[in-house]
Short mmCIF file of C-alpha atoms and ligand atoms in Angstrom, two decimals:
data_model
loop_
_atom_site.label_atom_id
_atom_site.label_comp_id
_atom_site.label_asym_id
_atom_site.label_seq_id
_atom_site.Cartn_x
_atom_site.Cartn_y
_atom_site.Cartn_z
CA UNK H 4 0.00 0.00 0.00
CA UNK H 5 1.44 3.71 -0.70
CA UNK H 6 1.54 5.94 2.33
CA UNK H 7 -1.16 8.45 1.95
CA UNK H 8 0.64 11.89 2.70
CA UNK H 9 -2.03 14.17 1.11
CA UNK H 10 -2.60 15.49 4.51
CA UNK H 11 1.22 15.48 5.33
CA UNK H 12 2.56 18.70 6.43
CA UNK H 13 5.57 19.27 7.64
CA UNK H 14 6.83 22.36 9.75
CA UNK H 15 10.56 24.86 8.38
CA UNK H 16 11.48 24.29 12.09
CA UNK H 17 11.38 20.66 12.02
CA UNK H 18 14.12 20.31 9.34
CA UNK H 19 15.85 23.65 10.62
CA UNK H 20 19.35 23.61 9.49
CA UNK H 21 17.81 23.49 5.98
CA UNK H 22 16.84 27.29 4.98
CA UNK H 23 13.38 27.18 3.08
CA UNK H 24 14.80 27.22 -0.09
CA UNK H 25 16.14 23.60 0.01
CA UNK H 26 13.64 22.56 2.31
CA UNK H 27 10.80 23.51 -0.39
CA UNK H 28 12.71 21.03 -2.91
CA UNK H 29 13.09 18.45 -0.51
CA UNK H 30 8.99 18.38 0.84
CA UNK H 31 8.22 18.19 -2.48
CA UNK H 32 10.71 15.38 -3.88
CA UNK H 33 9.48 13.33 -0.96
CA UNK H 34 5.76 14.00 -1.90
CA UNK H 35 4.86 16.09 1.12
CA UNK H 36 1.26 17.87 0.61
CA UNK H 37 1.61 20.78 2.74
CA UNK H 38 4.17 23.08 4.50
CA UNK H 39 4.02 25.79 7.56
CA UNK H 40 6.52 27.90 7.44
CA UNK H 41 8.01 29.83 10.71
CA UNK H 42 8.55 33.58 10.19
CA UNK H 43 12.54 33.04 11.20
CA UNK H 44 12.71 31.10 7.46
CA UNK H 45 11.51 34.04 5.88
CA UNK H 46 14.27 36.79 7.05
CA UNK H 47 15.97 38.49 4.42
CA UNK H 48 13.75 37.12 1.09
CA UNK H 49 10.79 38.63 -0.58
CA UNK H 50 7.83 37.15 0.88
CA UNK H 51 5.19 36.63 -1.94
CA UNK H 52 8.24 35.24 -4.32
CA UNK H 53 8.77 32.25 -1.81
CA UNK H 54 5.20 31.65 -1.45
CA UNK H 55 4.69 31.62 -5.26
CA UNK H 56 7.97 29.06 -5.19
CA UNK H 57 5.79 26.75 -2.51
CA UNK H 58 2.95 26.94 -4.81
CA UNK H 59 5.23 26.25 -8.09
CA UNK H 60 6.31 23.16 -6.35
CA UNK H 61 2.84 22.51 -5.38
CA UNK H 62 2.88 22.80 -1.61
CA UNK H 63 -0.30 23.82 -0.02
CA UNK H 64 0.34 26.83 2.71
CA UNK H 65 -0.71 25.57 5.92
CA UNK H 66 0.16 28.40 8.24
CA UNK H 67 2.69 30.99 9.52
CA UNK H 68 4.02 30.63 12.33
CA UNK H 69 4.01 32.62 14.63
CA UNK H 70 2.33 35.44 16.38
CA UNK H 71 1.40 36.36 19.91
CA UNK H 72 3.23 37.38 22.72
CA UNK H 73 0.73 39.61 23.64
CA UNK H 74 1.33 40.14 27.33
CA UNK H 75 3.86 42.93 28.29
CA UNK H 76 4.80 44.60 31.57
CA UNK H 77 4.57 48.57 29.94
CA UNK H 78 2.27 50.24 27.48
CA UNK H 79 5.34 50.31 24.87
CA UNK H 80 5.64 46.41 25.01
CA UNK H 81 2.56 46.05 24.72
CA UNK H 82 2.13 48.47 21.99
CA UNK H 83 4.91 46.68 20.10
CA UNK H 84 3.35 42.86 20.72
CA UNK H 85 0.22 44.67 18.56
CA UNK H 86 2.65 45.83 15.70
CA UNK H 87 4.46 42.44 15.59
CA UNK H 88 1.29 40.75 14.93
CA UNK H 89 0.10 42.66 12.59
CA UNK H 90 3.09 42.35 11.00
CA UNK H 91 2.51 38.87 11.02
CA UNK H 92 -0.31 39.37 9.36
CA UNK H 93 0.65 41.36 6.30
CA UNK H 94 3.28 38.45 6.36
CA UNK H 95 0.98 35.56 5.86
CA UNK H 96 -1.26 37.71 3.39
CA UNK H 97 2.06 38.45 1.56
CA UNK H 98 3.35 33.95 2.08
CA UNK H 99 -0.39 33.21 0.70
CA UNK H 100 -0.70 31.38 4.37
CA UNK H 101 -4.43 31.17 5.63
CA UNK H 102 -3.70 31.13 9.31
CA UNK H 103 -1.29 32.77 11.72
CA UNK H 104 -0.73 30.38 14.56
CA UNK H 105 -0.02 32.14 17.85
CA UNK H 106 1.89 31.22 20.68
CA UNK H 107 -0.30 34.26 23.31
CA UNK H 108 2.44 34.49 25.59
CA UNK H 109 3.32 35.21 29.58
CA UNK H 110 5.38 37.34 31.64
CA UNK H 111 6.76 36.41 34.78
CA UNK H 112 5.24 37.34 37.54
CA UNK H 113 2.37 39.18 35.95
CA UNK H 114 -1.13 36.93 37.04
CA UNK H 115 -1.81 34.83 34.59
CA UNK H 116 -5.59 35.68 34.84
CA UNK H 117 -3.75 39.34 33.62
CA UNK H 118 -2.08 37.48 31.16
CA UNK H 119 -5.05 35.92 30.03
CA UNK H 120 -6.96 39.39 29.29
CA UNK H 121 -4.16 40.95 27.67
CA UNK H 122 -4.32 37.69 25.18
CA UNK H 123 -7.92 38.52 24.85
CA UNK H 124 -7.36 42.17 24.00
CA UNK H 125 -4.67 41.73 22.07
CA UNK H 126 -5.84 39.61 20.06
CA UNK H 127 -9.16 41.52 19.05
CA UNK H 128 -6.51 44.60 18.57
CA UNK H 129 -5.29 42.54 15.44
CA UNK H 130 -8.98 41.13 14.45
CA UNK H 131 -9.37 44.54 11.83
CA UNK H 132 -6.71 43.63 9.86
CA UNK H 133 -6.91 39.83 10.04
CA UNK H 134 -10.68 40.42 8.78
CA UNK H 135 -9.34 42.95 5.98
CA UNK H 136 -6.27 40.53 5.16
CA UNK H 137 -8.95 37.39 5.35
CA UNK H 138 -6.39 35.58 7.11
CA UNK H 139 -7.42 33.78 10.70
CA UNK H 140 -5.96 33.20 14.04
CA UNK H 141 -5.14 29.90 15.54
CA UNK H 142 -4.51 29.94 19.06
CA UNK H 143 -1.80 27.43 20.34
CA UNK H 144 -2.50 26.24 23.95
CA UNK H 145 0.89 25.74 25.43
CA UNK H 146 1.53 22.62 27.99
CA UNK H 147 1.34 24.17 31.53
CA UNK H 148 5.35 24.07 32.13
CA UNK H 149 5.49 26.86 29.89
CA UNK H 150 2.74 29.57 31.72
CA UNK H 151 5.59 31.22 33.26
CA UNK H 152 7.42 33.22 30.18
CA UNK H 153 5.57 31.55 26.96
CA UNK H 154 1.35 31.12 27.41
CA UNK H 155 -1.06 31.67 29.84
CA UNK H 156 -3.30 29.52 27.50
CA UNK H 157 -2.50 26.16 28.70
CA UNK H 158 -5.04 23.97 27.68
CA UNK H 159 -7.93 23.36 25.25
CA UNK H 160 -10.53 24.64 27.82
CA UNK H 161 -8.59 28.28 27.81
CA UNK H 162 -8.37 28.50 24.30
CA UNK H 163 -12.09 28.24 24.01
CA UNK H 164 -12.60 30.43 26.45
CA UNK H 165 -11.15 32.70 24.72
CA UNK H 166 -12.68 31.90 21.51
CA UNK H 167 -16.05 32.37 23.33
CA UNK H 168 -15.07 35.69 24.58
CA UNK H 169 -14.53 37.21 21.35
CA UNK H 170 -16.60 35.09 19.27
CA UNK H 171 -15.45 35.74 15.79
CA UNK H 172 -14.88 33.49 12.88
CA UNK H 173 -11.45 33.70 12.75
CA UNK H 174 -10.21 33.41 15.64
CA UNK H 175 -9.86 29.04 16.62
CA UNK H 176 -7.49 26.82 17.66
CA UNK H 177 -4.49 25.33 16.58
CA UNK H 178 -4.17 21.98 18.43
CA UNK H 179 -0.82 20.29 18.92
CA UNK H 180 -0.80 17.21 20.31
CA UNK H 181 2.82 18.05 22.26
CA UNK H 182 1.01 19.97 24.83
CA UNK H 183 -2.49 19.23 25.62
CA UNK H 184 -1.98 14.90 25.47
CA UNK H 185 -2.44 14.86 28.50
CA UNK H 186 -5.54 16.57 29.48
CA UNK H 187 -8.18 14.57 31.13
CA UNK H 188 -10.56 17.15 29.36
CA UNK H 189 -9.22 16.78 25.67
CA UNK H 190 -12.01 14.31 24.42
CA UNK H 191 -14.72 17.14 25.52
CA UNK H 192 -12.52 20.33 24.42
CA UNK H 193 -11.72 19.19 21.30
CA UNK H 194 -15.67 18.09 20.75
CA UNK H 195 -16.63 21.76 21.99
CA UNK H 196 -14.04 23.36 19.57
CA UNK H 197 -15.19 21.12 16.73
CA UNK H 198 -18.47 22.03 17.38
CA UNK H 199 -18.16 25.40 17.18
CA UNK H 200 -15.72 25.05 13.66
CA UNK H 201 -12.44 26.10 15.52
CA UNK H 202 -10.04 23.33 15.16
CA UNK H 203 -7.70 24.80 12.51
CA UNK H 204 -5.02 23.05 12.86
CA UNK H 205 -3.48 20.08 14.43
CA UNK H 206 0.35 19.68 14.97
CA UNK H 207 2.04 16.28 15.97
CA UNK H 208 5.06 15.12 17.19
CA UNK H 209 5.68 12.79 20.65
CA UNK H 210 6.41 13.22 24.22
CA UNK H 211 9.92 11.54 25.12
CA UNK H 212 10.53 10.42 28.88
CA UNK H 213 12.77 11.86 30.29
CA UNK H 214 12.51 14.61 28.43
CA UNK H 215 15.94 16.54 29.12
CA UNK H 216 15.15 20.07 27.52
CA UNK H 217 11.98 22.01 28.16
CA UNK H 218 11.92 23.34 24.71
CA UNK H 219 13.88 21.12 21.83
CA UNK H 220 13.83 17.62 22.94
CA UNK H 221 10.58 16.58 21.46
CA UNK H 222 10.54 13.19 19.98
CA UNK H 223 9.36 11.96 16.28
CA UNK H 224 6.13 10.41 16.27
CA UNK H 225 6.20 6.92 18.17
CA UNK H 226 9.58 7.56 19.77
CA UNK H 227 7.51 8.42 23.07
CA UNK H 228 4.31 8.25 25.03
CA UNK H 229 1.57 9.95 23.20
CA UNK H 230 -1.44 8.40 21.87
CA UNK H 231 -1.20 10.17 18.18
CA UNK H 232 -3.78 8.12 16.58
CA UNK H 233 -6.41 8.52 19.46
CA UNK H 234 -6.21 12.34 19.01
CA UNK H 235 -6.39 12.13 15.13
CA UNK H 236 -9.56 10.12 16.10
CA UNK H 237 -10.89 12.86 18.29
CA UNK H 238 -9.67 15.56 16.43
CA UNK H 239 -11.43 14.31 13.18
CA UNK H 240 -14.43 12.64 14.88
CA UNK H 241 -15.04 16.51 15.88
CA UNK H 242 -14.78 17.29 11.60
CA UNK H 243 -11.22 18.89 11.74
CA UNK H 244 -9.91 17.49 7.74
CA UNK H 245 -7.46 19.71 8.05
CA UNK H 246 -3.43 19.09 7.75
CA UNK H 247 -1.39 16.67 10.35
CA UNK H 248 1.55 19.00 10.95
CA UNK H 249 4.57 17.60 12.03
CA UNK H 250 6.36 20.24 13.93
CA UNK H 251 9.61 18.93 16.01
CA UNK H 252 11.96 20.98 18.08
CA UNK H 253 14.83 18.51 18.61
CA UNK H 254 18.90 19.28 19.06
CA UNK H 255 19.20 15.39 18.47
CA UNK H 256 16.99 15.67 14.92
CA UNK H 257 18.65 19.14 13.78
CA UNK H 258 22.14 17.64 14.42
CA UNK H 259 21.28 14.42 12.17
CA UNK H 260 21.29 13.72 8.48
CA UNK H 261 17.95 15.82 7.49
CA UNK H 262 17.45 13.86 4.74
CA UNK H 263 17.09 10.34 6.80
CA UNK H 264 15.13 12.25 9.07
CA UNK H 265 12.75 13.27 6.41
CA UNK H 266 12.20 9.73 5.67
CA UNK H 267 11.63 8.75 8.80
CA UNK H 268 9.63 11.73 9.71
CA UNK H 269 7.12 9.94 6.59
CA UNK H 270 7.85 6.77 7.77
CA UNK H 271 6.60 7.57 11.51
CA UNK H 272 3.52 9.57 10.02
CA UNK H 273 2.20 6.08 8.29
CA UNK H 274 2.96 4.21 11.43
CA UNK H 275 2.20 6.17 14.14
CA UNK H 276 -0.55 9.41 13.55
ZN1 ZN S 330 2.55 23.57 17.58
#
């Protein structure tokens, strides 16, 4: 049987020692659908010339990522978090991406309930432009060892939340399976959030135990403990058809042979999401 990879999509940061221009050739050579590109692959080139390379090469635009960050201590940070994001934005319109994903961001020390409202605000600062761009908002909730300095959205229940407060077609969720596996609420969240036509996206990769770096030791798919197919089952039970996104932080991935890891990244899709 051929691997179906129609829905494959696999994140710049996940193969990030290859800049976007070689990683475009190589998602498409290996017969990857889709690709979500990270704003730190775009420095220094002209936006809508790379997105009309994806599209020459036949790579569906899944998403930019990212935005957010919304929370800051003084009216000038905060002020700035606003112009990033609508930045981000004009970048995606520019890319021909669909969604911005954002990560909403914390500050330490500031109440996350604080945090939480400035997420809120901030993100209906942006809504304007996102409506005049037509591109939408997917917020990430972050696993709860990162509410100190990255989200105060930690789990699918917040997100909503916050999707119910401002109650607008483009703002949803982006789903990734790294941080909210293990949330004895995820069957109900993600039924709420399908529901109400929010899932927009759903990221995979695995949880490794130990895991020895907060941030970039996540594991391909199967090399740990989460149950990738259950969520796929949830997630598409709830009428997400979206993209399965493979987005992996990892110093052990980034320091091996990208091109193996591509095929195993494909491999690990048929096997284990
Ligand atoms: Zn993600």
């Amino acid at each position: 049987m051929t691997p179906d990879l129609s829905r494959l999509c696999v994140h710049t940061i996940t193969t990030k020692p290859w800049p976007i221009e070689v990683a475009m050739d190589k998602y498409a050579e290996a017969g990857i659908a889709g690709i979500t590109v990270w704003r730190q692959a775009l420095e220094g080139r002209d936006i809508e010339k790379v997105g009309e390379a994806l599209r020459a090469r036949n790579l569906s635009i899944v998403s930019l990522c990212r935005g957010g960050f919304f929370p800051a201590k003084t009216a000038t940070g905060l002020a700035e978090a606003i112009e990033d994001n609508r930045r981000a934005l004009r970048e995606a319109a520019a890319l021909g991406a669909p969604l911005v994903v954002l990560v909403c961001g914390a500050v330490p020390g500031q109440p996350l309930a604080e945090s939480r409202k400035r997420i809120a605000d901030g993100i209906a600062a942006i809504l304007p432009l996102a409506e005049e761009l037509d591109v939408r908002l997917g917020i990430e909730p972050l696993h709860p060892m990162y509410a100190d300095d990255r989200s105060a959205i930690n789990t699918m229940a917040s997100a909503n939340a916050v999707c119910e407060q401002l109650d607008h077609p483009l703002v949803g969720i982006a789903a990734d399976a790294y941080h909210i596996w293990w949330d004895p609420a995820l069957a109900e969240q993600i039924a709420i959030a399908g529901e109400k036509k929010r899932l927009f996206a759903f990221h995979v990769c695995d949880w490794l135990t130990p895991t020895t770096d907060l941030l970039n030791d996540r594991g391909l798919m199967g090399e740990g403990c989460i149950d990738l197919h259950g969520m796929r089952t949830l997630i598409e039970a709830a009428g997400f058809d979206g993209f399965h996104e493979v987005e992996i932080f990892s110093d052990r991935w980034w320091a091996a042979d990208q091109d193996d890891f591509l095929s195993r990244i494909k491999l690990a899709y048929f096997e284990h999401c």
